[in-house]
Structures are given as C-alpha cells and as structure tokens.
PDB file of C-alpha atoms in Angstrom:
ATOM      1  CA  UNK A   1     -14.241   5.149  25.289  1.00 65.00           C
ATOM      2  CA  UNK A   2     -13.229   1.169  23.694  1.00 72.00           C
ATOM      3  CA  UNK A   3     -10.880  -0.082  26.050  1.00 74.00           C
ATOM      4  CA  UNK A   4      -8.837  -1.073  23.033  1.00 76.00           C
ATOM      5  CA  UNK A   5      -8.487   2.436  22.073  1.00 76.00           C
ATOM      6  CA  UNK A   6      -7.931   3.210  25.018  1.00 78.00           C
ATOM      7  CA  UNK A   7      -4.674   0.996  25.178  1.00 78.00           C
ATOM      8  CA  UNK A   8      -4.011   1.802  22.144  1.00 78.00           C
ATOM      9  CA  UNK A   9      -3.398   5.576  23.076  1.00 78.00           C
ATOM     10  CA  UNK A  10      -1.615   4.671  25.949  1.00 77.00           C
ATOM     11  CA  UNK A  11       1.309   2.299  24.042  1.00 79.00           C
ATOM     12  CA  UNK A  12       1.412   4.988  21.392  1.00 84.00           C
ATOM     13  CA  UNK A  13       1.209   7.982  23.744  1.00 85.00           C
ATOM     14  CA  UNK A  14       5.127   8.769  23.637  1.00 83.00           C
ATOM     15  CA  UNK A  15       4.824   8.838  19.444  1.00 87.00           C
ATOM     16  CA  UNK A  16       1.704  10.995  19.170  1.00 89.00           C
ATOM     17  CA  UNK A  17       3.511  13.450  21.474  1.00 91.00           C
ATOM     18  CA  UNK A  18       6.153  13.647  20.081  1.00 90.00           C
ATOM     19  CA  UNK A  19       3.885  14.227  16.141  1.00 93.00           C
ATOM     20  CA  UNK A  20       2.734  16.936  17.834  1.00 94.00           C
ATOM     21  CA  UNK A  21       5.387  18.392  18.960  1.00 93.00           C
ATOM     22  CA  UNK A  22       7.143  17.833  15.392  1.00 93.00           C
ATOM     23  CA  UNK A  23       3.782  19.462  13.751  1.00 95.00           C
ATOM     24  CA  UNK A  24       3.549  22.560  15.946  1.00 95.00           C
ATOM     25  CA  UNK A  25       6.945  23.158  15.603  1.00 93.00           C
ATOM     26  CA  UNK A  26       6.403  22.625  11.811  1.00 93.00           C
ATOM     27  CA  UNK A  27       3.279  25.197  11.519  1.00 94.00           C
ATOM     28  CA  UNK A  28       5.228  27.875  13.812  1.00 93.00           C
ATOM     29  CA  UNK A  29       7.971  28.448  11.765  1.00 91.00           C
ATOM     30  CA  UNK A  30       6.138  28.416   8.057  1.00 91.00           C
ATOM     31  CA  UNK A  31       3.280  30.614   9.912  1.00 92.00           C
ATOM     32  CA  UNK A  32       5.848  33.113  11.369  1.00 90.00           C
ATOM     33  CA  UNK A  33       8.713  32.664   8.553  1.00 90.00           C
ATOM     34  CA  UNK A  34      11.061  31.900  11.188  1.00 89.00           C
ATOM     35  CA  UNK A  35      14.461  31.875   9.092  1.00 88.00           C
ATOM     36  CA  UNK A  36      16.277  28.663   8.919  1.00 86.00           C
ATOM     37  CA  UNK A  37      19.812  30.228  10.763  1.00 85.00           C
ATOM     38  CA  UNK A  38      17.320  31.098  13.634  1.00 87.00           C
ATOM     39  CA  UNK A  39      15.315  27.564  13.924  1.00 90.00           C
ATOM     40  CA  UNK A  40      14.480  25.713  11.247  1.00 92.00           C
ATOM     41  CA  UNK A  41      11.215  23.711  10.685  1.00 93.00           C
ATOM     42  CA  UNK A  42      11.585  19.766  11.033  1.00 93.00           C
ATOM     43  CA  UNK A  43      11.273  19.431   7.070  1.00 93.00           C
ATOM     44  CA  UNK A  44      14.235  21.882   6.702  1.00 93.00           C
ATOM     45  CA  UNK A  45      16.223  19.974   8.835  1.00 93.00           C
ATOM     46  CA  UNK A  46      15.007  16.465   7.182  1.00 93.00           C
ATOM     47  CA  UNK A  47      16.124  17.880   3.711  1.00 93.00           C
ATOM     48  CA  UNK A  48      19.874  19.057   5.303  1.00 91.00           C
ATOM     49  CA  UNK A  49      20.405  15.343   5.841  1.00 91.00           C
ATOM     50  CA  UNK A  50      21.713  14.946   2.154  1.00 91.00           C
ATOM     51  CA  UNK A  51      24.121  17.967   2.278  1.00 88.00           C
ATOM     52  CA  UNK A  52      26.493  15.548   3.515  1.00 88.00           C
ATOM     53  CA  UNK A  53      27.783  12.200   2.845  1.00 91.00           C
ATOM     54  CA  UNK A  54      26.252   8.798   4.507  1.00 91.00           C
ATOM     55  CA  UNK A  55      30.089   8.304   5.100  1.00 91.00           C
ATOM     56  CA  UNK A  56      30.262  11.040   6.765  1.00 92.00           C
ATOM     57  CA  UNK A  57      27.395  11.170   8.886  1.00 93.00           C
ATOM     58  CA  UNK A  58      28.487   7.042   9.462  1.00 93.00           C
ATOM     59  CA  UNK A  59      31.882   8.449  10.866  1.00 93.00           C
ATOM     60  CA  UNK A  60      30.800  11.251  12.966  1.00 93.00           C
ATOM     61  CA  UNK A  61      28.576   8.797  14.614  1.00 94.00           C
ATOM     62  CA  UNK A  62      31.392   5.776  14.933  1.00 95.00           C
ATOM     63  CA  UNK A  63      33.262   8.330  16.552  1.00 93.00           C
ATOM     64  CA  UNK A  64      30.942   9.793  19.060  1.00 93.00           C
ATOM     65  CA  UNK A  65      29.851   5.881  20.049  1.00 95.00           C
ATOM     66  CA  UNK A  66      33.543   4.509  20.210  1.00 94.00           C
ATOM     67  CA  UNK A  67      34.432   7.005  22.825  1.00 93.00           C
ATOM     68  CA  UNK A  68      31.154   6.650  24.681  1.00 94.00           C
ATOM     69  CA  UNK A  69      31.035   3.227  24.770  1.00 95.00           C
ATOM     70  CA  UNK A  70      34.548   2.968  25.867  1.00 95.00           C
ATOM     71  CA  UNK A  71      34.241   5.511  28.667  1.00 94.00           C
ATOM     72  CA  UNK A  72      30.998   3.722  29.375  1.00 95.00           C
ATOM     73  CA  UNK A  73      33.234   0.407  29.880  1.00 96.00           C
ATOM     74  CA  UNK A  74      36.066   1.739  31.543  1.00 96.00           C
ATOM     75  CA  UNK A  75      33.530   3.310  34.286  1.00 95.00           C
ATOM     76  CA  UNK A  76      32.118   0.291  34.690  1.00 95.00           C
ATOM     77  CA  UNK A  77      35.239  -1.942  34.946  1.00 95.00           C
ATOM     78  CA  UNK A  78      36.229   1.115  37.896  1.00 94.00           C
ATOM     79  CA  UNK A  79      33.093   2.122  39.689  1.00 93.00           C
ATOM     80  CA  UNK A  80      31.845  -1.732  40.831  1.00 92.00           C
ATOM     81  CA  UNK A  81      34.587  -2.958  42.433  1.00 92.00           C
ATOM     82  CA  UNK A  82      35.338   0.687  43.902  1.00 92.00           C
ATOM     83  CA  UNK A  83      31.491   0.213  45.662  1.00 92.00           C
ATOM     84  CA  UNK A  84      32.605  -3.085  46.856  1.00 91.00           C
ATOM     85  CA  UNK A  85      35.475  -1.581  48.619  1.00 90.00           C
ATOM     86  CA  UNK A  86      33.469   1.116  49.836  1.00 89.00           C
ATOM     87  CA  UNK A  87      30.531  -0.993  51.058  1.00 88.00           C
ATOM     88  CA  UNK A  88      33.317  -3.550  52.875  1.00 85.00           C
ATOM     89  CA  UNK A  89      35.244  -0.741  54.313  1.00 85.00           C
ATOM     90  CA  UNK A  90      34.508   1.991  56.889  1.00 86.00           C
ATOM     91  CA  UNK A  91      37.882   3.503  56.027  1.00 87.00           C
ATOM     92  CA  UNK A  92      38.024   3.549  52.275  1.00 85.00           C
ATOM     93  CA  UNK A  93      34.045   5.199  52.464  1.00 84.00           C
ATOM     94  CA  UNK A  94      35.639   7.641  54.901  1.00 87.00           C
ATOM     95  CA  UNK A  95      38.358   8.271  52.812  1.00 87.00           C
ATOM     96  CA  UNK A  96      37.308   7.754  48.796  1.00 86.00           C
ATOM     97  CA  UNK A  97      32.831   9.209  48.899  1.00 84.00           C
ATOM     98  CA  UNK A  98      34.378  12.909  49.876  1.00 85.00           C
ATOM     99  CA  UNK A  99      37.161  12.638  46.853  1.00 86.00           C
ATOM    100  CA  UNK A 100      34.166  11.342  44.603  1.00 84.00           C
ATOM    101  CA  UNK A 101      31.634  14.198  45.664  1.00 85.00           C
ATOM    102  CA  UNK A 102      34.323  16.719  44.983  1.00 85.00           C
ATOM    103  CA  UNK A 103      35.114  15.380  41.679  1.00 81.00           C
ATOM    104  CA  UNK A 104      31.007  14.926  40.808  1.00 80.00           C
ATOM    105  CA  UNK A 105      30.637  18.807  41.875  1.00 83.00           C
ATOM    106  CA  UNK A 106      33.274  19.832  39.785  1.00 82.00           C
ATOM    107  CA  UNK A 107      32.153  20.803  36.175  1.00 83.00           C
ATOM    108  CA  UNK A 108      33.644  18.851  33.556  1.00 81.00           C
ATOM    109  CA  UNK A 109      32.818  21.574  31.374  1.00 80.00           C
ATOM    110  CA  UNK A 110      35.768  23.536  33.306  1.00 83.00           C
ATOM    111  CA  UNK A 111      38.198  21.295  33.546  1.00 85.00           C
ATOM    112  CA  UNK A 112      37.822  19.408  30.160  1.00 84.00           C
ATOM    113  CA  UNK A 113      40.381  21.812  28.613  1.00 85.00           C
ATOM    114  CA  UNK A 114      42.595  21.260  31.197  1.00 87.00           C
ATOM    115  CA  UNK A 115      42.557  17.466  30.495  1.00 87.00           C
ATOM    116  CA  UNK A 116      43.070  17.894  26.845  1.00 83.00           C
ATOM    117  CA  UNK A 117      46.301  20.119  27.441  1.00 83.00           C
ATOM    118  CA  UNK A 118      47.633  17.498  30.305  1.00 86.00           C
ATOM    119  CA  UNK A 119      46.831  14.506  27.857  1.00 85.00           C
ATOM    120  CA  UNK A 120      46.864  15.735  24.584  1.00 78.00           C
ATOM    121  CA  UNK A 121      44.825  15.521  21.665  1.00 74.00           C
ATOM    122  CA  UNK A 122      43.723  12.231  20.903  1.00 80.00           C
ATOM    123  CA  UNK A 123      40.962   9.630  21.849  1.00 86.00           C
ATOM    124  CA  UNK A 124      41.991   9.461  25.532  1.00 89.00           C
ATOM    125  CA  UNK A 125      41.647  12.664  27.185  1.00 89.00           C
ATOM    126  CA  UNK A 126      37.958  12.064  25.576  1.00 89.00           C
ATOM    127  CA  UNK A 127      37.073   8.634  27.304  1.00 92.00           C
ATOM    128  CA  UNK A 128      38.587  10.194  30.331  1.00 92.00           C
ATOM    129  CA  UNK A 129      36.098  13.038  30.319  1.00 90.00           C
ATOM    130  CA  UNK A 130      33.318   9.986  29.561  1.00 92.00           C
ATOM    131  CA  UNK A 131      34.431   8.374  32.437  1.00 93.00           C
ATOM    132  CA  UNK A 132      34.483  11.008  34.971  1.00 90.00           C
ATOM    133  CA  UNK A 133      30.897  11.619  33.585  1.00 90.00           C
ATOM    134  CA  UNK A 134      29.357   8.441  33.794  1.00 91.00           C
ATOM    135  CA  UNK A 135      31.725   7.107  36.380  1.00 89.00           C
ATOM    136  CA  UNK A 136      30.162   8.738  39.889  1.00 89.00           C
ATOM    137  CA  UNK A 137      26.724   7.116  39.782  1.00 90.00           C
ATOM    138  CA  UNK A 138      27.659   3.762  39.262  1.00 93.00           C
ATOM    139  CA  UNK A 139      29.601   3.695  42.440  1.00 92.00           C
ATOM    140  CA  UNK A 140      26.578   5.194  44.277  1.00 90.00           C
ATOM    141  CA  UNK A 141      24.199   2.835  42.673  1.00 91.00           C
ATOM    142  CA  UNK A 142      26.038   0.128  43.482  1.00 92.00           C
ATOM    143  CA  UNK A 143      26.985   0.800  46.933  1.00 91.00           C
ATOM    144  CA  UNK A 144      23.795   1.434  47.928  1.00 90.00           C
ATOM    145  CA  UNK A 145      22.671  -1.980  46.174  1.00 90.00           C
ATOM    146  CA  UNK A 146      25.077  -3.988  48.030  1.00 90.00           C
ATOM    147  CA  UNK A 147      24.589  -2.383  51.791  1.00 89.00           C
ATOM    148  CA  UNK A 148      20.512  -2.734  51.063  1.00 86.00           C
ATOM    149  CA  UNK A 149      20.749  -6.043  51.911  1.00 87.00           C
ATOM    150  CA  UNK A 150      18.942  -7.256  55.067  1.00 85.00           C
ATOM    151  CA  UNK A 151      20.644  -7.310  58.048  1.00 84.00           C
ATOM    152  CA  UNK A 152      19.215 -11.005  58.850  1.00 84.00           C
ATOM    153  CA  UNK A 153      20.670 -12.399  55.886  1.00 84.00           C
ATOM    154  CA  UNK A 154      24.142 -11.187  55.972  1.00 84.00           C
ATOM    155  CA  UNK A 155      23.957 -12.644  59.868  1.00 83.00           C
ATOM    156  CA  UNK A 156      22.855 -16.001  58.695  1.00 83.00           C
ATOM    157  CA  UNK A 157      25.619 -16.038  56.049  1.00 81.00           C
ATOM    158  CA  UNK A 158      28.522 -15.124  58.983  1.00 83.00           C
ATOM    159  CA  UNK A 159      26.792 -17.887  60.974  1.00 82.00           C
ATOM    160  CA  UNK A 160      27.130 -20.847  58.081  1.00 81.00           C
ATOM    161  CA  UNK A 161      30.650 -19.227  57.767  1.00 81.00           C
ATOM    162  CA  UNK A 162      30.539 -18.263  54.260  1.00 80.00           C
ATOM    163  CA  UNK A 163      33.173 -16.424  52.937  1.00 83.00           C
ATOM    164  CA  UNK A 164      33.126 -12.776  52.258  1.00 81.00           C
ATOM    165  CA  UNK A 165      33.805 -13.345  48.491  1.00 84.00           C
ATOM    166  CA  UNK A 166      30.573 -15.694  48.803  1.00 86.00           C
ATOM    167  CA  UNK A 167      28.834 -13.270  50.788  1.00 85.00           C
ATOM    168  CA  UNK A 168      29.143 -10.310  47.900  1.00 85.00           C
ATOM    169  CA  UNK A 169      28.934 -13.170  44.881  1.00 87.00           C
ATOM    170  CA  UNK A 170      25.573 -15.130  46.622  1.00 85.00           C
ATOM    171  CA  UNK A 171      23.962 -12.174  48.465  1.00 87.00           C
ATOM    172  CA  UNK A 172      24.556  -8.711  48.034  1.00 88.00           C
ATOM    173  CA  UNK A 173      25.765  -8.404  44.242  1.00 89.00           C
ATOM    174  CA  UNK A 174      22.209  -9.829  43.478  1.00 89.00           C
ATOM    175  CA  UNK A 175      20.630  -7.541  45.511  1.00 87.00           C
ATOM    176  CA  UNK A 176      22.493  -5.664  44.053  1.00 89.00           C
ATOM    177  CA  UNK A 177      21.659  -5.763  40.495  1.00 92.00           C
ATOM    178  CA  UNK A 178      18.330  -3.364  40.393  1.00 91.00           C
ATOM    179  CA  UNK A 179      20.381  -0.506  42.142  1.00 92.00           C
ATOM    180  CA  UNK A 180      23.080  -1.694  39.360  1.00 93.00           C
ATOM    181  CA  UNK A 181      20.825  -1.586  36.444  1.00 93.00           C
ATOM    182  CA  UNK A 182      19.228   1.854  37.331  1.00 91.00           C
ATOM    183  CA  UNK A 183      22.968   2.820  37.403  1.00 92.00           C
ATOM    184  CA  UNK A 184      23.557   1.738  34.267  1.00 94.00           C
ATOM    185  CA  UNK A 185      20.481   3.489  32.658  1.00 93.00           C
ATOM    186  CA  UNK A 186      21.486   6.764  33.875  1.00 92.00           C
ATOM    187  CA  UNK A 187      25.401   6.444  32.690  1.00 94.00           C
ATOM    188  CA  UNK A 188      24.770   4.842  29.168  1.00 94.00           C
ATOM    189  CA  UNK A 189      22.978   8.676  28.744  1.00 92.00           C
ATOM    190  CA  UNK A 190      25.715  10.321  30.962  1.00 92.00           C
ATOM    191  CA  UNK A 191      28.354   8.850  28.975  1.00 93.00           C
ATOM    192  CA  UNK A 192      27.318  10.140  25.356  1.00 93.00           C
ATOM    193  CA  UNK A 193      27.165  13.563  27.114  1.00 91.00           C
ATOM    194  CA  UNK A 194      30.529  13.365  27.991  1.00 89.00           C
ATOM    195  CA  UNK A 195      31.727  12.495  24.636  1.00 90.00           C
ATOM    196  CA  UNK A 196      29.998  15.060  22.510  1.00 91.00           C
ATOM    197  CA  UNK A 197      31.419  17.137  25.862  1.00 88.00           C
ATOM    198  CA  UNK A 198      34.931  16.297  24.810  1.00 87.00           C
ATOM    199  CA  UNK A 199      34.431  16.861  21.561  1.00 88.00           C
ATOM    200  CA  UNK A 200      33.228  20.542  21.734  1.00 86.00           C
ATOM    201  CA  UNK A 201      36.756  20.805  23.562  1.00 83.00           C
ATOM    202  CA  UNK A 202      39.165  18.409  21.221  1.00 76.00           C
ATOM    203  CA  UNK A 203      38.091  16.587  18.286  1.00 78.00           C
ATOM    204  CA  UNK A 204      38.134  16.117  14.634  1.00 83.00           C
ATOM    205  CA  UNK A 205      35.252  14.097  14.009  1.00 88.00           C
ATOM    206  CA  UNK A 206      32.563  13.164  16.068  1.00 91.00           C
ATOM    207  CA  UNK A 207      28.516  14.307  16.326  1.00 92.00           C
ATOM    208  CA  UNK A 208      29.571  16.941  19.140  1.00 91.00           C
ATOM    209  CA  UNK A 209      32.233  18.276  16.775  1.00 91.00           C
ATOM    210  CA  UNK A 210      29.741  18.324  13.767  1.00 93.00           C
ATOM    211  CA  UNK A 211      27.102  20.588  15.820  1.00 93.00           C
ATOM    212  CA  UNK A 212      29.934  22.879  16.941  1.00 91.00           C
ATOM    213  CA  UNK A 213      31.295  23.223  13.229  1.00 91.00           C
ATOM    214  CA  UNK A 214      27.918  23.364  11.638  1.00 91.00           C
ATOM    215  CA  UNK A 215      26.805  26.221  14.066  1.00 91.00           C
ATOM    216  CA  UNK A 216      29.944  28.116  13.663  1.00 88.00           C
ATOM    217  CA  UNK A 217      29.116  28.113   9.999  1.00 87.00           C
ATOM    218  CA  UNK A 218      25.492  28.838   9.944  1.00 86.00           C
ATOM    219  CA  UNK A 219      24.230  25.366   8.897  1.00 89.00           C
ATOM    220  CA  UNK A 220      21.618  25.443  11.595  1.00 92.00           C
ATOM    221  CA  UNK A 221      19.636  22.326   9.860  1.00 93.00           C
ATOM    222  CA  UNK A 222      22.447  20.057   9.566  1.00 93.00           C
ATOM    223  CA  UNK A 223      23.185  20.614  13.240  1.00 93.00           C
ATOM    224  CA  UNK A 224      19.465  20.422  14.692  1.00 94.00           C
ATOM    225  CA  UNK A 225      19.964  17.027  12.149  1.00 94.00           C
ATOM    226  CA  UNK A 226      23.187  16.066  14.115  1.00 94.00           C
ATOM    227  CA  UNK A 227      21.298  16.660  17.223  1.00 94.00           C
ATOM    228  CA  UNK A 228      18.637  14.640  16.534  1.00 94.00           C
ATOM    229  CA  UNK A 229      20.801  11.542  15.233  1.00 94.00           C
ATOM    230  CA  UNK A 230      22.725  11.970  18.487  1.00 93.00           C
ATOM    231  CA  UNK A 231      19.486  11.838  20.976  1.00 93.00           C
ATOM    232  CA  UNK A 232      18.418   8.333  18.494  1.00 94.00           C
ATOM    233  CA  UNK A 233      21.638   6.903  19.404  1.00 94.00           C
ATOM    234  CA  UNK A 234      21.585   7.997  23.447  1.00 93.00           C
ATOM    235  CA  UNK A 235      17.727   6.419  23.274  1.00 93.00           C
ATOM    236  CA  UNK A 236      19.410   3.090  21.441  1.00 95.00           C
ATOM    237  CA  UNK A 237      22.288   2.559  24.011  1.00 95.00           C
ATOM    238  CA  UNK A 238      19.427   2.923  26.359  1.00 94.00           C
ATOM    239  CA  UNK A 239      16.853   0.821  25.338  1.00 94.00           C
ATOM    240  CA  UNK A 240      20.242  -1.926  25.160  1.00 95.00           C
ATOM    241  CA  UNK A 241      20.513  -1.786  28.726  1.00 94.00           C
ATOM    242  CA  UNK A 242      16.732  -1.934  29.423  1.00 93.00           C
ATOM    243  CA  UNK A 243      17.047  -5.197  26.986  1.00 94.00           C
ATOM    244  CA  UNK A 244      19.647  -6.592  28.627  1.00 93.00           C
ATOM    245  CA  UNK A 245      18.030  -6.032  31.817  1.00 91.00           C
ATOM    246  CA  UNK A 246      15.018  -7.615  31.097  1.00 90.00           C
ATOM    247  CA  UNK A 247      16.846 -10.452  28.988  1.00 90.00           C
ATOM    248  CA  UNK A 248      19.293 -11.278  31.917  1.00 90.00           C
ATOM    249  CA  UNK A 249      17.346 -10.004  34.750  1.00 87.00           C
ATOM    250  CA  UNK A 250      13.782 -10.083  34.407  1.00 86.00           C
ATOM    251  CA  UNK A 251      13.121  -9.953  38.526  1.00 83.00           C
ATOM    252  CA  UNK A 252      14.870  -7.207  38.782  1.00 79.00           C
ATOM    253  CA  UNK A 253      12.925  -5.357  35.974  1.00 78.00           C
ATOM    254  CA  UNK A 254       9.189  -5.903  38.444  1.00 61.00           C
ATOM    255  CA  UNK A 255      11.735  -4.451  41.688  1.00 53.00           C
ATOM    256  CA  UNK A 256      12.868  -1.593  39.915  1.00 49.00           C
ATOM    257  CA  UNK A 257       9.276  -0.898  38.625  1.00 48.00           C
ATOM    258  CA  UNK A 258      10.673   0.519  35.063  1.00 47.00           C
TER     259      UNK A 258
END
C-alpha cells in the first residue's frame, strides 16, 4: 500500500473508528426499529439537540466545568505538597498512604450523600466529592516522581550542601514532572466524573443532573446528547493538559512516551 496512505490511516485511525462505530450503531437501530426510549440512533439524538435552549445546554455545561475545574484545582493545590511531605518523611508515609488507601477504596458513590447532608446543598459538598476523586492519584504520581530520582544525584547534592528546598526545587520536582503530568491526565478525567457524580446526588443544574432528569422523563436522546457533550468536554480538559505538557514540558512528553 502508498506509504502516504498508509499514514494517512494511521493519523485518522481514531476518527474512522469512531464513523464506524456511529454508522453501525446508526444501521442497527433503523434495521431493527429499536425505539428511541430504548437507544436511539445517533441522528435521533443529533435532532434532540434543539429541544432545548443553547442557554441552557451553555449552563448545564458552565456548571458541570466550574465544579470540575475547581475540584481539579483544589486537588492539586493539596495532593503536591502532601507527596512532598510524604516523600521527605518516613513518618508522615507511615502515617498519611494507609488514611489515603482507605479513603481511595471507599466508594464515593456511598458516601456522596452523606457529604451532601453534612455540608449541605450547594457548590461545595460537589468540589469536595471532585476532590476526593481526583485527589488520590496525584499524590501517588507525584511521590513516586520525586523518590525516582537517582540515588547518586541526591548524594552529590548533600555533598555541595544544597538545601533541601533546593534539593526538591533543582532535582526531584523535575524529575518529577512526567510522573506529575501522567497524574494530571488521569485526574482532569477523574475530576469531571466526580462532578457529574455529585450532581446525580445534589444539584440543580449541571450535565450529570440533565442525564438524570432527562432519563427520569423518558428523553433518552437528549440524555445520550448530554452524554456525548460531557465526554467532548472530559476529551478538551484533556487534550489542555497534554498541550500544556508539551508547551511547557516538551522532554518530558519523549520520557513519558504519550
């Protein structure tokens, strides 16, 4: 086969897949009649866009985004310096990696209503929920980023009497920043979960709360439509990181091997 058409298929590969996908899907449900309340056909779902508002699609989406972006931040703003701690002391990894395992194995499914009662309704027991979400593989990243460094270098730093704080800034945060990065990737995704999480449990507005009230009153379409606006804007926030990444970062981009 041309070696250009052959490239060609491979940068497009993701697309075509995902045509095909759309078109099978398509020809199942017109060749079996498959009613729309049971799974509608990706036209049907294209046409339920209308039914409501661009205002209100525009602030179901704000909504969903605010609170993931904001749990996203505040995880971020906790989980780093928590990995510092934990990779600079034996007792705070003792004492802090079993609390964080417990809280990662506990489902926030369950306890999400029990954080809405204890905070009340509102935007903060949802960024909480975000957090606790998106909040448990950062630290891990990140600690395992920063104790990856070799063992030769962190001796020849204590030798030239660096400082510790020069020691994390010079060495090991740059190390560091692949493990961080991967981190990030996984949490940006993490984090939208855990807002349209919260707002199946709490919410007024909001993607998650648009699926739950269109399936509770049979508009299948316009939530397969919600849906699919939600997985665009979990792919967006990605591809944001992977930008930054590459924009701030490009050595770490080859390490990582993304």
């Amino acid at each position: 086969m041309n070696p250009a058409l052959l490239k060609l298929l491979d940068r497009t590969a993701p697309v075509l897949t995902l045509l095909a996908v759309l078109l099978v899907w398509e020809i199942g449900c017109r060749a079996f009649a498959v009613p729309a309340f049971v799974l509608p056909a990706p036209s049907v779902v294209v046409a339920s866009v209308p039914s409501l508002e661009l205002s209100t699609w525009s602030g179901h989406i704000l909504a969903t985004l605010q609170v993931s972006l904001i749990g996203y931040l505040v995880s971020i703003l906790l989980a780093v310096p928590l990995a510092i701690g934990i990779t600079g002391s034996r007792f705070l990894a003792r004492t802090v990696l079993p609390w964080l395992i417990v809280i990662q194995s506990t489902p926030i499914v369950a306890i999400a209503p029990i954080i809405v009662v204890t905070l009340g309704a509102g935007t903060l027991p949802r960024v909480v929920i975000t957090t606790l979400i998106s909040f448990f593989p950062i630290v891990i990243y990140t600690a395992s980023g920063l104790a990856s460094v070799p063992a030769e270098l962190i001796e020849l730093s204590r030798s030239l009497r660096a400082s510790r704080s020069r020691e994390y800034w010079q060495i090991r945060l740059p190390y560091a920043i692949p493990h961080i990065f991967s981190a990030l990737k996984v949490a940006i995704t993490l984090a939208v979960i855990g807002a349209v999480v919260a707002e199946f449990v709490a919410a007024e507005k909001g993607l998650g709360y648009l699926i739950l009230f269109s399936t509770s009153s049979f508009k299948i379409p316009v939530a397969f439509a919600a849906l699919a606006i939600l997985v665009c804007c979990s792919l967006l926030l990605y591809a944001a990181i992977v930008w930054l990444q590459q924009r701030c970062f490009p050595w770490s981009v080859i390490k990582s091997a993304d």
